[in-house]
Amino acid sequence: DAMVIQNPRYQVTQFGKPVTLSCSQTLNHNVMYWYQQKSSQAPKLLFHYYDKDFNNEADTPDNFQSRRPNTSFCFLDIRSPGLGDAAMYLCATRSQGANSGEPQHFGDGTRLSIL
Amino acid sequence: AQTVTQSQPEMSVQEAETVTLSCTYDTSESDYYLFWYKQPPSRQMILVIRQEAYKQQNATENRFSVNFQKAAKSFSLKISDSQLGDAAMYFCAYNGGSNYKLTFGKGTLLTVNP
């Protein structure tokens, strides 16, 4: 089945140690998103790609970076994780143009813990 | 800027009963889409139902239906014949026709009691 796959499901890292989360999709969608979700809160958009065009949210810390080497893969890099970065990180994809009203498709998420 | 408000942080319903989750939104756009997403504990967020603003007819998907009141900017979700598997966090979300982003409400945690 076509889907959005996030690896790993759980990630533990040390305070200040860089970490990379990955997302792949078999939907061939041109838009990919990264969200941060803390407990019992709505997802917070960090950035998104439209094809290779990167769009950063104004309040996304510089500590968060992203790469999209091709249509299928997208990575979230956290350069120096702090305790406040412990959260669920969600990847999502969407097809077609801005006016299509197409829904976003979410992966299972990666739960990041900081020691 | 668009905003989405879910005024019920938590709701509960008895199995087989009907429950309605509320959502209001604010926008100056005329072309937009509204969504309800379901997120079970530690599981994937999935789409429940979608409504196009230009359609007057309320969307339905099996036991799930919406009451879309465009003038009042209201978009409530009705779940009929509630099942234990309906227990989840439900997010109302808005997508303006001119961008790729979703604006989420804060969510409503639904508990289904056996």
Short mmCIF file of C-alpha atoms in Angstrom, two decimals:
data_model
loop_
_atom_site.label_atom_id
_atom_site.label_comp_id
_atom_site.label_asym_id
_atom_site.label_seq_id
_atom_site.Cartn_x
_atom_site.Cartn_y
_atom_site.Cartn_z
CA ASP A 1 0.00 0.00 0.00
CA ALA A 2 1.16 3.51 -0.76
CA MET A 3 2.07 5.30 2.42
CA VAL A 4 4.21 7.66 4.44
CA ILE A 5 6.91 5.88 6.43
CA GLN A 6 8.86 7.38 9.29
CA ASN A 7 11.97 5.87 10.79
CA PRO A 8 12.72 5.22 13.49
CA ARG A 9 9.48 5.02 15.47
CA TYR A 10 11.33 5.92 18.66
CA GLN A 11 14.60 7.83 18.88
CA VAL A 12 16.63 8.59 21.97
CA THR A 13 19.49 11.03 21.82
CA GLN A 14 21.67 12.92 24.25
CA PHE A 15 21.38 16.59 25.01
CA GLY A 16 23.29 18.46 22.31
CA LYS A 17 23.97 15.41 20.14
CA PRO A 18 22.78 15.85 16.53
CA VAL A 19 19.97 13.61 15.41
CA THR A 20 18.30 12.92 12.05
CA LEU A 21 14.76 11.70 11.53
CA SER A 22 13.71 10.29 8.19
CA CYS A 23 10.53 10.17 6.16
CA SER A 24 9.81 8.38 2.93
CA GLN A 25 6.69 8.21 0.80
CA THR A 26 5.40 6.00 -1.94
CA LEU A 27 2.55 8.36 -2.83
CA ASN A 28 4.68 10.46 -5.22
CA HIS A 29 3.33 13.62 -3.62
CA ASN A 30 5.11 16.85 -4.39
CA VAL A 31 4.54 18.51 -1.01
CA MET A 32 6.15 17.21 2.18
CA TYR A 33 5.77 18.63 5.69
CA TRP A 34 7.46 18.28 9.06
CA TYR A 35 5.47 18.94 12.23
CA GLN A 36 6.38 18.95 15.89
CA GLN A 37 3.67 17.69 18.22
CA LYS A 38 3.89 17.86 21.99
CA SER A 39 1.63 15.95 24.31
CA SER A 40 -2.08 16.75 23.95
CA GLN A 41 -1.37 19.60 21.55
CA ALA A 42 -2.03 20.21 17.89
CA PRO A 43 0.79 19.61 15.44
CA LYS A 44 3.00 22.65 14.88
CA LEU A 45 4.34 23.11 11.35
CA LEU A 46 8.12 23.46 11.21
CA PHE A 47 8.60 23.65 7.43
CA HIS A 48 7.45 22.22 4.15
CA TYR A 49 8.75 21.51 0.68
CA TYR A 50 6.92 22.08 -2.56
CA ASP A 51 9.04 19.90 -4.80
CA LYS A 52 12.53 21.20 -3.99
CA ASP A 53 11.37 24.62 -2.79
CA PHE A 54 11.93 24.87 0.95
CA ASN A 55 9.52 26.92 3.07
CA ASN A 56 10.50 27.61 6.67
CA GLU A 57 7.99 28.79 9.25
CA ALA A 58 9.00 32.11 10.81
CA ASP A 59 9.10 30.71 14.34
CA THR A 60 11.00 27.50 13.57
CA PRO A 61 14.28 27.57 15.53
CA ASP A 62 17.52 27.57 13.55
CA ASN A 63 18.37 24.35 15.37
CA PHE A 64 15.98 22.57 12.99
CA GLN A 65 17.05 21.91 9.42
CA SER A 66 15.66 19.79 6.62
CA ARG A 67 16.79 18.09 3.45
CA ARG A 68 14.84 16.65 0.58
CA PRO A 69 17.23 14.83 -1.76
CA ASN A 70 14.46 13.52 -4.00
CA THR A 71 10.67 13.26 -4.23
CA SER A 72 10.47 10.22 -1.98
CA PHE A 73 12.65 11.20 0.95
CA CYS A 74 12.77 14.02 3.44
CA PHE A 75 14.96 14.39 6.54
CA LEU A 76 14.69 16.44 9.69
CA ASP A 77 18.00 17.34 11.30
CA ILE A 78 18.16 18.69 14.82
CA ARG A 79 21.65 20.08 15.23
CA SER A 80 21.83 20.43 19.02
CA PRO A 81 18.75 18.96 20.67
CA GLY A 82 17.61 20.53 23.90
CA LEU A 83 15.22 19.11 26.46
CA GLY A 84 12.45 21.23 24.97
CA ASP A 85 12.80 19.41 21.65
CA ALA A 86 11.46 16.17 23.09
CA ALA A 87 8.26 15.59 21.15
CA MET A 88 6.55 13.55 18.46
CA TYR A 89 7.70 14.55 14.98
CA LEU A 90 5.21 13.99 12.20
CA CYS A 91 5.88 13.85 8.49
CA ALA A 92 3.04 14.45 6.06
CA THR A 93 2.61 14.63 2.31
CA ARG A 94 0.14 16.19 -0.06
CA SER A 95 -0.41 16.11 -3.77
CA GLN A 96 -1.23 18.63 -6.46
CA GLY A 97 -1.67 22.35 -6.33
CA ALA A 98 -2.55 24.75 -3.56
CA ASN A 99 -6.17 25.13 -4.61
CA SER A 100 -7.02 21.47 -4.79
CA GLY A 101 -8.03 21.01 -1.16
CA GLU A 102 -6.26 17.68 -1.10
CA PRO A 103 -5.82 16.28 2.42
CA GLN A 104 -2.47 15.70 4.02
CA HIS A 105 -1.36 12.12 4.62
CA PHE A 106 0.56 11.51 7.82
CA GLY A 107 3.18 9.01 8.88
CA ASP A 108 3.14 7.23 12.23
CA GLY A 109 5.56 9.75 13.68
CA THR A 110 8.90 9.51 15.45
CA ARG A 111 8.89 10.04 19.19
CA LEU A 112 12.11 11.78 20.18
CA SER A 113 13.43 11.61 23.72
CA ILE A 114 16.37 13.66 24.99
CA LEU A 115 18.57 12.36 27.81
CA ALA B 1 -4.80 35.08 9.72
CA GLN B 2 -7.06 32.09 9.89
CA THR B 3 -7.92 30.59 13.25
CA VAL B 4 -9.65 27.37 14.23
CA THR B 5 -11.33 26.98 17.61
CA GLN B 6 -12.39 23.75 19.25
CA SER B 7 -14.11 24.74 22.46
CA GLN B 8 -14.40 21.24 23.93
CA PRO B 9 -11.04 19.95 25.20
CA GLU B 10 -12.66 16.65 26.20
CA MET B 11 -15.88 14.82 25.40
CA SER B 12 -17.25 11.44 26.33
CA VAL B 13 -19.96 9.26 24.83
CA GLN B 14 -21.52 5.92 25.57
CA GLU B 15 -20.93 3.15 23.07
CA ALA B 16 -23.66 3.14 20.37
CA GLU B 17 -24.70 6.69 21.20
CA THR B 18 -24.21 9.85 19.11
CA VAL B 19 -21.77 12.65 19.89
CA THR B 20 -21.11 16.00 18.24
CA LEU B 21 -17.74 17.75 18.32
CA SER B 22 -17.72 21.50 17.76
CA CYS B 23 -15.43 23.58 15.59
CA THR B 24 -15.55 27.22 14.55
CA TYR B 25 -13.14 29.06 12.33
CA ASP B 26 -12.37 32.55 11.19
CA THR B 27 -11.32 33.47 7.67
CA SER B 28 -11.73 36.19 5.09
CA GLU B 29 -11.26 33.76 2.19
CA SER B 30 -14.16 32.53 0.11
CA ASP B 31 -12.48 29.39 -1.22
CA TYR B 32 -11.31 26.94 1.42
CA TYR B 33 -11.53 23.40 2.73
CA LEU B 34 -12.25 22.00 6.15
CA PHE B 35 -11.15 18.69 7.59
CA TRP B 36 -11.59 16.50 10.62
CA TYR B 37 -8.60 14.35 11.50
CA LYS B 38 -8.53 11.53 14.05
CA GLN B 39 -5.42 10.67 16.06
CA PRO B 40 -5.73 7.57 18.29
CA PRO B 41 -3.22 7.31 21.16
CA SER B 42 0.28 6.65 19.79
CA ARG B 43 -1.11 6.03 16.35
CA GLN B 44 -1.23 7.68 12.97
CA MET B 45 -3.32 10.76 12.27
CA ILE B 46 -5.90 9.90 9.66
CA LEU B 47 -8.46 11.87 7.70
CA VAL B 48 -12.04 11.39 8.85
CA ILE B 49 -13.92 13.73 6.56
CA ARG B 50 -13.44 16.71 4.25
CA GLN B 51 -15.76 19.58 3.28
CA GLU B 52 -15.38 22.01 0.40
CA ALA B 53 -16.62 25.47 1.31
CA TYR B 54 -18.33 25.96 -2.03
CA LYS B 55 -20.52 22.91 -1.48
CA GLN B 56 -23.70 23.47 0.49
CA GLN B 57 -24.29 19.77 1.02
CA ASN B 58 -22.83 18.41 4.23
CA ALA B 59 -20.18 15.73 3.79
CA THR B 60 -20.82 12.24 5.16
CA GLU B 61 -18.60 9.18 5.53
CA ASN B 62 -20.45 6.20 6.95
CA ARG B 63 -21.08 6.98 10.65
CA PHE B 64 -19.37 10.37 10.41
CA SER B 65 -21.12 13.49 9.15
CA VAL B 66 -20.62 17.21 9.42
CA ASN B 67 -22.88 20.17 9.96
CA PHE B 68 -21.29 22.92 7.89
CA GLN B 69 -22.72 26.38 8.48
CA LYS B 70 -20.72 28.70 6.24
CA ALA B 71 -22.29 31.97 7.36
CA ALA B 72 -21.73 31.08 11.00
CA LYS B 73 -18.26 29.66 10.23
CA SER B 74 -19.11 26.50 12.05
CA PHE B 75 -18.04 22.95 11.16
CA SER B 76 -19.17 20.34 13.67
CA LEU B 77 -18.56 16.59 13.45
CA LYS B 78 -21.27 14.10 14.35
CA ILE B 79 -20.33 10.53 15.15
CA SER B 80 -23.28 8.15 15.14
CA ASP B 81 -23.37 4.70 16.74
CA SER B 82 -20.09 5.41 18.55
CA GLN B 83 -17.64 2.53 18.80
CA LEU B 84 -14.76 1.89 21.16
CA GLY B 85 -12.38 2.38 18.26
CA ASP B 86 -13.61 5.96 17.84
CA ALA B 87 -11.75 6.96 21.01
CA ALA B 88 -9.07 9.41 19.91
CA MET B 89 -8.03 13.03 19.70
CA TYR B 90 -10.00 14.78 16.97
CA PHE B 91 -8.56 17.81 15.22
CA CYS B 92 -10.52 20.24 13.12
CA ALA B 93 -8.37 21.80 10.40
CA TYR B 94 -8.64 24.56 7.82
CA ASN B 95 -6.92 24.87 4.47
CA GLY B 96 -7.26 28.11 2.57
CA GLY B 97 -7.46 27.70 -1.16
CA SER B 98 -4.30 29.70 -1.76
CA ASN B 99 -1.74 27.80 0.28
CA TYR B 100 -0.51 24.38 1.28
CA LYS B 101 -0.79 24.71 5.03
CA LEU B 102 -3.28 23.36 7.50
CA THR B 103 -4.43 25.43 10.45
CA PHE B 104 -5.36 23.08 13.28
CA GLY B 105 -7.63 23.55 16.24
CA LYS B 106 -6.34 22.48 19.65
CA GLY B 107 -8.18 19.19 19.49
CA THR B 108 -10.95 17.40 21.35
CA LEU B 109 -10.16 14.21 23.24
CA LEU B 110 -13.06 11.78 22.79
CA THR B 111 -13.59 8.95 25.23
CA VAL B 112 -16.02 6.15 24.40
CA ASN B 113 -17.44 4.35 27.41
CA PRO B 114 -18.53 0.70 27.07
#
